PDB file of C-alpha atoms and ligand atoms in Angstrom:
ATOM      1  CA  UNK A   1      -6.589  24.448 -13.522  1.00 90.00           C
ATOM      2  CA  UNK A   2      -6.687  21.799 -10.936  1.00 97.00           C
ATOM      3  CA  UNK A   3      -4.889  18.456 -12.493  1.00 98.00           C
ATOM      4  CA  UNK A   4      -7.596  15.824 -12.206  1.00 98.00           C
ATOM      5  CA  UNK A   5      -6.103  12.151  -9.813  1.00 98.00           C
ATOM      6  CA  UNK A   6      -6.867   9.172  -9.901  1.00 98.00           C
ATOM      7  CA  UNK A   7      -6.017   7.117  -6.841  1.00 98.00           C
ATOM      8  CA  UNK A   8      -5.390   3.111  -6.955  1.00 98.00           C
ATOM      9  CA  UNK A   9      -5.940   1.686  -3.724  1.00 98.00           C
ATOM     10  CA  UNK A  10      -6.199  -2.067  -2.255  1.00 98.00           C
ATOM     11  CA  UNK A  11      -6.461  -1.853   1.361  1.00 98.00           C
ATOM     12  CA  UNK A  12      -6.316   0.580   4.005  1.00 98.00           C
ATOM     13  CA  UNK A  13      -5.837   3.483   2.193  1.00 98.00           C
ATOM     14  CA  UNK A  14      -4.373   5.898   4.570  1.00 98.00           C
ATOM     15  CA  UNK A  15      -2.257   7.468   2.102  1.00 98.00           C
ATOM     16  CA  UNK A  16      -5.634   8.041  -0.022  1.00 98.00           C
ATOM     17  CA  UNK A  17      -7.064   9.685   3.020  1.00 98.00           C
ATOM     18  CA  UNK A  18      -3.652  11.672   3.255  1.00 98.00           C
ATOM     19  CA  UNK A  19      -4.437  12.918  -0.365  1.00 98.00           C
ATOM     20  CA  UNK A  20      -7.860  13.318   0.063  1.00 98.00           C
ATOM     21  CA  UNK A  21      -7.447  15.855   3.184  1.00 98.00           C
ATOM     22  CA  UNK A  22      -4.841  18.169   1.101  1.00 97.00           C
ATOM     23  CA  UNK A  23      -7.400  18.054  -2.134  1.00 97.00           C
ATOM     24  CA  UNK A  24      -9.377  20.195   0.175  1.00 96.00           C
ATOM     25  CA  UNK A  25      -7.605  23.035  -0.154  1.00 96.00           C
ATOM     26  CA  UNK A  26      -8.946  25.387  -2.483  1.00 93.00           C
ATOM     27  CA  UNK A  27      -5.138  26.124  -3.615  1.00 96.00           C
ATOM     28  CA  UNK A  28      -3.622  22.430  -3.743  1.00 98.00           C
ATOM     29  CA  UNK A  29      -2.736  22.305  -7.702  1.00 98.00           C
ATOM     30  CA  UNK A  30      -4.838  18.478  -7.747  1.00 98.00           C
ATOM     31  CA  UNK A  31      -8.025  17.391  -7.127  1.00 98.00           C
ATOM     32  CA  UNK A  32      -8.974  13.514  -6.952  1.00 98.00           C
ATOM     33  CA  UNK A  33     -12.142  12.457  -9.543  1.00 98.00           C
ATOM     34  CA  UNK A  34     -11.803   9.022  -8.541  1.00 98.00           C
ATOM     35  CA  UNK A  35     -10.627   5.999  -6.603  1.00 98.00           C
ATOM     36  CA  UNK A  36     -10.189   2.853  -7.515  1.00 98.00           C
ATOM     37  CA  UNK A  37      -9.970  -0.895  -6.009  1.00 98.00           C
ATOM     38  CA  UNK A  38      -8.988  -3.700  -7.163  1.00 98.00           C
ATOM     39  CA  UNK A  39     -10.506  -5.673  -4.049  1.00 98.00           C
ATOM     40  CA  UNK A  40     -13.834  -5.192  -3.156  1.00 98.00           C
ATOM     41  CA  UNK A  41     -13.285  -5.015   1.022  1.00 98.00           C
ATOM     42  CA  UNK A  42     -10.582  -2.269   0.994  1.00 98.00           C
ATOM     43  CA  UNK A  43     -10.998  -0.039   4.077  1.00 98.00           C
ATOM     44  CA  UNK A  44     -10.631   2.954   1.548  1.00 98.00           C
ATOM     45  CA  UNK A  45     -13.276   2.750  -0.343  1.00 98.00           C
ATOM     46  CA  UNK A  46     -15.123   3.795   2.749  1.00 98.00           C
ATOM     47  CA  UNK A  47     -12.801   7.410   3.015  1.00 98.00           C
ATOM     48  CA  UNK A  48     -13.581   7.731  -0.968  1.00 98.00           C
ATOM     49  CA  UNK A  49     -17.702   7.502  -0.104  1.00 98.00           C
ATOM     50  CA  UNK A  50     -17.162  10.077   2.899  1.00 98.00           C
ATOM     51  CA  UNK A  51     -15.228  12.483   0.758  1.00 98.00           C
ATOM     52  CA  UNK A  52     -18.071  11.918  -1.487  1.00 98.00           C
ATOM     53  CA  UNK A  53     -15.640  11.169  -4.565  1.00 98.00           C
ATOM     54  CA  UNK A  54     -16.895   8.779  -7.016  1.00 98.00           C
ATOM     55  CA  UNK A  55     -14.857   4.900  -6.287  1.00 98.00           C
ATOM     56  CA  UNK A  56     -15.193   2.041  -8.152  1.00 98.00           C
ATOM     57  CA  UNK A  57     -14.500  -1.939  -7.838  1.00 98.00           C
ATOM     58  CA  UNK A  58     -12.689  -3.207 -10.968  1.00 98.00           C
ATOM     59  CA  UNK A  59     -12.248  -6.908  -9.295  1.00 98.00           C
ATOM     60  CA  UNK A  60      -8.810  -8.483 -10.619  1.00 97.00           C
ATOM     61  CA  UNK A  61     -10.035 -11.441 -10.063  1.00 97.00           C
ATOM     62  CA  UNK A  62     -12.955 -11.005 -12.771  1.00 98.00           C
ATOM     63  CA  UNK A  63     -10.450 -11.244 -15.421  1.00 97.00           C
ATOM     64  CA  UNK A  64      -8.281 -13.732 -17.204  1.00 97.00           C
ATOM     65  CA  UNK A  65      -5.441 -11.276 -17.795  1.00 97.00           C
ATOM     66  CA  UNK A  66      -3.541  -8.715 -16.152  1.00 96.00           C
ATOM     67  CA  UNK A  67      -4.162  -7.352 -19.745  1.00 97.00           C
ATOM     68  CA  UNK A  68      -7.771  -6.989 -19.356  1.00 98.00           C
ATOM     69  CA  UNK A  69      -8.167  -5.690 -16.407  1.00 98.00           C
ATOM     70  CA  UNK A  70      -5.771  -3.028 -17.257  1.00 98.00           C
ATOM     71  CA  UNK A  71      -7.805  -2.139 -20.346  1.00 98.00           C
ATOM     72  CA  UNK A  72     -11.016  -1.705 -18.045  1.00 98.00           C
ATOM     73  CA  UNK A  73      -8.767   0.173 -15.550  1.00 98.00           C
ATOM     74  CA  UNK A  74      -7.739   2.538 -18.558  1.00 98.00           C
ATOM     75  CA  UNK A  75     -11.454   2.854 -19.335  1.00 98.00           C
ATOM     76  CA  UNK A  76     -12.526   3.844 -16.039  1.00 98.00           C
ATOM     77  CA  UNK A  77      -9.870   6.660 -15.608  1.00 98.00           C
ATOM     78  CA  UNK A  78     -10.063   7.991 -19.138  1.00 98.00           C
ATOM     79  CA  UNK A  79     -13.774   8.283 -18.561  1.00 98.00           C
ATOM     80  CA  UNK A  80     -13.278  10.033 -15.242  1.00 98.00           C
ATOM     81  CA  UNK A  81     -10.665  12.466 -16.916  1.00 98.00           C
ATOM     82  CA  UNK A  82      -8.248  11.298 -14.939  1.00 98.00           C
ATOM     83  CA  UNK A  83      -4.921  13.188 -15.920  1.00 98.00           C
ATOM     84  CA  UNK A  84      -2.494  12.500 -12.967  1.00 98.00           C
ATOM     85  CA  UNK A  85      -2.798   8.572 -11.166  1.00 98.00           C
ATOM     86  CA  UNK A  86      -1.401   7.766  -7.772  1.00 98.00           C
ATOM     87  CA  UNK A  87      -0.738   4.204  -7.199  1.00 98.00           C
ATOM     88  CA  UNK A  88      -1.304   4.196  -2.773  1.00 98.00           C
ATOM     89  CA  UNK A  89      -1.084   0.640  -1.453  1.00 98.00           C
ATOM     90  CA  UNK A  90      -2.459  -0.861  -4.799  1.00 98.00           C
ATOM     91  CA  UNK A  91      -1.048  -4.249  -4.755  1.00 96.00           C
ATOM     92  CA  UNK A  92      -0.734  -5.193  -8.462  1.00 95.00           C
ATOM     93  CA  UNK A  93       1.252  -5.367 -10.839  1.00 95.00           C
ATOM     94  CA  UNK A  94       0.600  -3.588 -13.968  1.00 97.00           C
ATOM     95  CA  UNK A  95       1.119  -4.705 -17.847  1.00 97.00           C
ATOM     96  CA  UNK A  96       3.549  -3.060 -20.200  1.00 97.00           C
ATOM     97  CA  UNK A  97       0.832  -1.233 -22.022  1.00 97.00           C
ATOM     98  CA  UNK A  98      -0.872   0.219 -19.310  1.00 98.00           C
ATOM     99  CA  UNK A  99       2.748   1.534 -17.584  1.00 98.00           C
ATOM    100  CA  UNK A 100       3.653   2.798 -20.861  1.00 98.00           C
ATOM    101  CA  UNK A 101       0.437   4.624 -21.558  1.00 97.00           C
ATOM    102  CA  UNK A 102       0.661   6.628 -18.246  1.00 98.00           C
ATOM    103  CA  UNK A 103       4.024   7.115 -18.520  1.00 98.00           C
ATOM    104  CA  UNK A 104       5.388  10.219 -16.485  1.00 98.00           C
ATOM    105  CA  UNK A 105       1.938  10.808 -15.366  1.00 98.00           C
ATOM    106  CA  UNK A 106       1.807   7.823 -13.001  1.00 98.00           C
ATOM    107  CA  UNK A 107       3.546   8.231  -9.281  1.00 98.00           C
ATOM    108  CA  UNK A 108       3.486   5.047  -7.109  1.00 98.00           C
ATOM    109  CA  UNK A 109       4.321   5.550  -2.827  1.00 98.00           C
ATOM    110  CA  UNK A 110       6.635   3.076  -1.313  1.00 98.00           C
ATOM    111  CA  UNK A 111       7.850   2.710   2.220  1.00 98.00           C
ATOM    112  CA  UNK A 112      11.893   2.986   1.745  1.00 98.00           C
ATOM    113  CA  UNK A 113      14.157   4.965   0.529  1.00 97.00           C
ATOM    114  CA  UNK A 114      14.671   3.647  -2.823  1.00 97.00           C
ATOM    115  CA  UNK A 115      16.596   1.978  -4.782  1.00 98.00           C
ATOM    116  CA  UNK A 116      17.189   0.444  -1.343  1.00 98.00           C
ATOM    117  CA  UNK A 117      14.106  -1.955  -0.140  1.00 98.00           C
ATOM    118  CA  UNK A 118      12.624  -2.858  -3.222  1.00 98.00           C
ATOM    119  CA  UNK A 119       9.728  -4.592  -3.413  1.00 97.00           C
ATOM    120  CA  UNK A 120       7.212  -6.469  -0.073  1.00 97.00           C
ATOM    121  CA  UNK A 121       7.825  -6.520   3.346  1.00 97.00           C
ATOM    122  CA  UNK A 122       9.860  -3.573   3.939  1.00 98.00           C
ATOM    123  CA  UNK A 123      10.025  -3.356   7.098  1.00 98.00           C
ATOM    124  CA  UNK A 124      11.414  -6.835   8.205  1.00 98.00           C
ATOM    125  CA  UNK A 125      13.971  -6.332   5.626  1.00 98.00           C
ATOM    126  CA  UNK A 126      15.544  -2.928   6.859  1.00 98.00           C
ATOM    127  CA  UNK A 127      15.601  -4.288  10.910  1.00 98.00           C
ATOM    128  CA  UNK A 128      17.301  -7.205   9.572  1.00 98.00           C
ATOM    129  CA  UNK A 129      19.781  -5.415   7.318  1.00 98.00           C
ATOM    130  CA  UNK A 130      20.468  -2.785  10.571  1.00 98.00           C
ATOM    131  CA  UNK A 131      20.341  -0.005   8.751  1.00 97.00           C
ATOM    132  CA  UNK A 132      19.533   3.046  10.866  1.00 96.00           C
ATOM    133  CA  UNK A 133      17.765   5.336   8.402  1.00 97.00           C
ATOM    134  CA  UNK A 134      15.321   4.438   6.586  1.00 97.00           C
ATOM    135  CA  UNK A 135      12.068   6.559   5.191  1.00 97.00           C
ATOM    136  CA  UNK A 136       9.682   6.390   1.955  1.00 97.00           C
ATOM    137  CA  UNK A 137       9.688   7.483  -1.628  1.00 97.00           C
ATOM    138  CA  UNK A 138       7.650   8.699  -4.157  1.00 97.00           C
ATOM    139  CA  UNK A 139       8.404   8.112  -7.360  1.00 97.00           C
ATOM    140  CA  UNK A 140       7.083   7.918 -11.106  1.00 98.00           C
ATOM    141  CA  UNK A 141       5.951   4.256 -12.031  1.00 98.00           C
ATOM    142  CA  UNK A 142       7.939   2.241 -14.444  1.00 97.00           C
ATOM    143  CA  UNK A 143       7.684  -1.581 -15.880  1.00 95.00           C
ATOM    144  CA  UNK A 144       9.741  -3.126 -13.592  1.00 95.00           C
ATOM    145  CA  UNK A 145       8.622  -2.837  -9.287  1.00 95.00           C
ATOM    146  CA  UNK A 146       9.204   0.149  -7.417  1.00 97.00           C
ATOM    147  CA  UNK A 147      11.662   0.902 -10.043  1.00 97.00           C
ATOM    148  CA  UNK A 148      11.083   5.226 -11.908  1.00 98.00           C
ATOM    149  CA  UNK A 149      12.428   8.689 -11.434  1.00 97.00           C
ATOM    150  CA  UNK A 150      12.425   9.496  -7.689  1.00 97.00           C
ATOM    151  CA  UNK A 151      10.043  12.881  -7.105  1.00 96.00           C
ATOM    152  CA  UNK A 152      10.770  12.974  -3.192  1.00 95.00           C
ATOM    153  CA  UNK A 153      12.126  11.206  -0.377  1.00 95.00           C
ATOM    154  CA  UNK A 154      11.552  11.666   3.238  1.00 95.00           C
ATOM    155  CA  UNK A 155      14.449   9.815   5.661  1.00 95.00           C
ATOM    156  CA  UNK A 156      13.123   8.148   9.034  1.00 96.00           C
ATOM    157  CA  UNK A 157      14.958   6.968  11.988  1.00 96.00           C
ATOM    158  CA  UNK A 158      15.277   3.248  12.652  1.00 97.00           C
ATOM    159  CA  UNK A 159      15.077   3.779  16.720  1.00 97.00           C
ATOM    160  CA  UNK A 160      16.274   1.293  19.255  1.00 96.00           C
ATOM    161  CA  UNK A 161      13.926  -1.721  19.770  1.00 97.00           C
ATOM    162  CA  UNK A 162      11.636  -1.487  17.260  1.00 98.00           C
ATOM    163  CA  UNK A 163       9.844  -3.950  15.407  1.00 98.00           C
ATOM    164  CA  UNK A 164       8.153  -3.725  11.980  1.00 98.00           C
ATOM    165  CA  UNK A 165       5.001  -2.489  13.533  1.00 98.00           C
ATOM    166  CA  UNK A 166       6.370   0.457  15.035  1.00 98.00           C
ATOM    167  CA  UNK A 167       8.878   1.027  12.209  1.00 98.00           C
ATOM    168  CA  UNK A 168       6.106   0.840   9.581  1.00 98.00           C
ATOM    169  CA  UNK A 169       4.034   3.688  11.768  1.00 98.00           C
ATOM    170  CA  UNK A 170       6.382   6.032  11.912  1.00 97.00           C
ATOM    171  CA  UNK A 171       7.164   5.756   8.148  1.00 97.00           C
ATOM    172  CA  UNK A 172       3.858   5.346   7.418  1.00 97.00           C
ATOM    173  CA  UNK A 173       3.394   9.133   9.296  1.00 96.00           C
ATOM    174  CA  UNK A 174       6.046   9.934   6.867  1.00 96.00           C
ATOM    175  CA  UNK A 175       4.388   8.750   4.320  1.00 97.00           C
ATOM    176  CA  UNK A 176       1.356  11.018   4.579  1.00 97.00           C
ATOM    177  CA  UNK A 177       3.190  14.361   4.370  1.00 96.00           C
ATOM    178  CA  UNK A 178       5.739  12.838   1.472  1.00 96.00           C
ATOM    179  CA  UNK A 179       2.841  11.980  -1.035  1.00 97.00           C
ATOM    180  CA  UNK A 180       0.836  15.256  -0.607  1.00 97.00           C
ATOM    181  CA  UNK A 181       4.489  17.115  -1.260  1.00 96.00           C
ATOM    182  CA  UNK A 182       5.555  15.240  -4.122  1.00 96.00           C
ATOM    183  CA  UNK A 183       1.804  15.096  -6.133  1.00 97.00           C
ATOM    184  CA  UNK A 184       1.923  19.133  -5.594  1.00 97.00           C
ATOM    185  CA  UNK A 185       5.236  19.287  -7.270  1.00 96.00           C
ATOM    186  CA  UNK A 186       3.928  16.901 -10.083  1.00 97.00           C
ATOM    187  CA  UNK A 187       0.850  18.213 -10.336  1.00 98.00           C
ATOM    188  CA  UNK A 188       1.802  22.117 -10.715  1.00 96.00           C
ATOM    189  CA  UNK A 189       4.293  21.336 -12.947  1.00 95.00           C
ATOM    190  CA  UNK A 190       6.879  22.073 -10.375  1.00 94.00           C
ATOM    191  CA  UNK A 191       9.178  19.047 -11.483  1.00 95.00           C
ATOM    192  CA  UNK A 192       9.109  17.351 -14.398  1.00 93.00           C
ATOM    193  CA  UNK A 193      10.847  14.044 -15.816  1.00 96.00           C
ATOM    194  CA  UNK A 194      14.241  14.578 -17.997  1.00 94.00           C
ATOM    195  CA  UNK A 195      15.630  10.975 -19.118  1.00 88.00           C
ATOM    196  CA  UNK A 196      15.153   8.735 -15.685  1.00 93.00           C
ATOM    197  CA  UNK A 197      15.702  11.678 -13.724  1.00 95.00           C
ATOM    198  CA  UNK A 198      13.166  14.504 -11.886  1.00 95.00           C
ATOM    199  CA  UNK A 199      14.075  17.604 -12.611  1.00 94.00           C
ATOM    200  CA  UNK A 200      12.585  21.161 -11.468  1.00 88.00           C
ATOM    201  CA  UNK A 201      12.383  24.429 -12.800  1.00 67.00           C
ATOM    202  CA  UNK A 202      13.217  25.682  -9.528  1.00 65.00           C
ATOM    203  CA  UNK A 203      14.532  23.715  -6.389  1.00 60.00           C
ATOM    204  CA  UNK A 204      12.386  21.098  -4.599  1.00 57.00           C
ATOM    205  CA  UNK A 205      11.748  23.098  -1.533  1.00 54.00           C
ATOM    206  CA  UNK A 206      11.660  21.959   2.046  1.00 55.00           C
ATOM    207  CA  UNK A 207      10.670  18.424   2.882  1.00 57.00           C
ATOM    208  CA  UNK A 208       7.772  18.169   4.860  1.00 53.00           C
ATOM    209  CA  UNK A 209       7.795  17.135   8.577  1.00 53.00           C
ATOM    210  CA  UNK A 210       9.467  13.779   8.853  1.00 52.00           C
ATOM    211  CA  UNK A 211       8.567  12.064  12.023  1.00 47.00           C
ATOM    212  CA  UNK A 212       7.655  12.830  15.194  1.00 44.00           C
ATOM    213  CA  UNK A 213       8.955  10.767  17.769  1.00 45.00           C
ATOM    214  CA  UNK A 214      11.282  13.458  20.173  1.00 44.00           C
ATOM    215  CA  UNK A 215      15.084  12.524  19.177  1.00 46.00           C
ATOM    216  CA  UNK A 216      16.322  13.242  22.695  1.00 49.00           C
ATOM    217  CA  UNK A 217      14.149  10.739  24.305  1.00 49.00           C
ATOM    218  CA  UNK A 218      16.222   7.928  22.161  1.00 48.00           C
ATOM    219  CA  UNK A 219      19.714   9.618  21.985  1.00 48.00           C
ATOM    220  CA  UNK A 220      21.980  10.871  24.202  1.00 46.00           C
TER     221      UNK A 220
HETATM  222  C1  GRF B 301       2.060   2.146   2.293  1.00 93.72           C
HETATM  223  O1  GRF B 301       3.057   1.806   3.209  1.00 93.72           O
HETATM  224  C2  GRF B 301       2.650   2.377   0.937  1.00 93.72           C
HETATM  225  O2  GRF B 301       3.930   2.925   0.958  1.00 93.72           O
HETATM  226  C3  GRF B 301       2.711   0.992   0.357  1.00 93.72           C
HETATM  227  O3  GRF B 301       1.536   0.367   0.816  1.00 93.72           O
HETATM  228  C4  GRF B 301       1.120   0.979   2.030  1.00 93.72           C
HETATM  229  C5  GRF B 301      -0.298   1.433   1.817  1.00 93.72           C
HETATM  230  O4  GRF B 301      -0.887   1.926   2.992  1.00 93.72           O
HETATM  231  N1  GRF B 301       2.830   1.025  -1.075  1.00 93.72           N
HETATM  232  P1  GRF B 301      -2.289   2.662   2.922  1.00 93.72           P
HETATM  233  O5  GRF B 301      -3.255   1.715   2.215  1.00 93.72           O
HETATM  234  O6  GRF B 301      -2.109   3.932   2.155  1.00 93.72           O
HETATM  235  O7  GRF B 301      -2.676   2.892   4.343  1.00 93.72           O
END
């Protein structure tokens, strides 16, 4: 049985469409019921209506609480027998409650290699720290930001010259091999989550392809 997603989206929602392409295989162990926003604008609501899977507006700022809008949130994805939810690019924060009610069936994306880079602006951050490597991680969601047992990583060069923009695309290219990986192992019970840790019944297998740029164009 395909483990039914839910996908929490704000903006763009590139790693929805990431998701949404691997769903299509008839043998991917997940299959996405619905998407949500939480602003009425985002860019991925359109890539939800072309897939054809249902999406919904739940407007944070029609409530009074984070509280509230959590409950209607819950609502919406118990409804939609949602089993497994995927936080991509959703850019609030959620109550107690809610985090503790999907506990270890919640996974969140976020571009560096945690616990390193916590929280906005990533990319900024790791230029000005100098760091060389840098990359994305998914991870199960817990109370506190970008905080939970890490499910995968995927490591990305920081190359000569670049700025945030260019830094953010490449890890963003990560980004959309990393979340299909780590939702398969989730979702086909692959791994599963001991104490604060991810553990599997067998080895997490290969990572999937990092980045592309060609290395020998950059180093001698
Ligand atoms: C990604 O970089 C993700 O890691 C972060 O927000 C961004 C969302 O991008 N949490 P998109 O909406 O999936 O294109």
């Amino acid at each position: 049985m395909r483990k039914h997603v839910g996908v929490l989206i704000s903006g763009r929602g590139s790693n929805l469409g990431a998701l949404i392409e691997t769903c299509k295989a008839h043998d991917y162990p997940a299959k996405i019921v619905l998407v949500v926003s939480n602003v009425p604008s985002a860019q991925g609501l359109l890539r939800a209506e072309a897939a054809l899977i249902p999406a919904l507006v739940i407007n944070h700022k029609d409530f009074a609480s984070r509280e509230e809008f959590d409950a209607v949130l819950d609502n919406a994805l118990n409804e939609a027998g949602v089993e497994l939810l995927c936080n991509a690019g959703f850019m609030r924060l959620h109550s107690e409650g809610f985090v503790a009610h999907w506990r270890d069936r919640h996974l969140n994306i976020h571009p560096s290699l945690l616990p390193a880079f916590r929280g906005l602006h990533t990319h900024p951050r790791v230029l000005d720290a100098g760091v060389m490597i840098t990359g994305c991680t998914v991870h199960f969601v817990r109370a506190e930001m970008d905080t939970g047992p890490i499910v995968a990583q995927a490591a990305v060069p920081v190359l000569p010259g670049d700025t945030p923009e260019s830094l953010g695309a490449r890890v963003l290219e990560a980004e959309h091999h990393l979340y299909p990986h780590a939702l398969k192992l989730v979702a086909s019970g692959e791994v599963r989550v001991e104490g604060e840790h991810v553990v599997g019944t067998t080895p997490i297998g290969p990572q999937p392809p990092l980045f592309s740029p060609p290395l020998d164009e950059h180093f001698d």
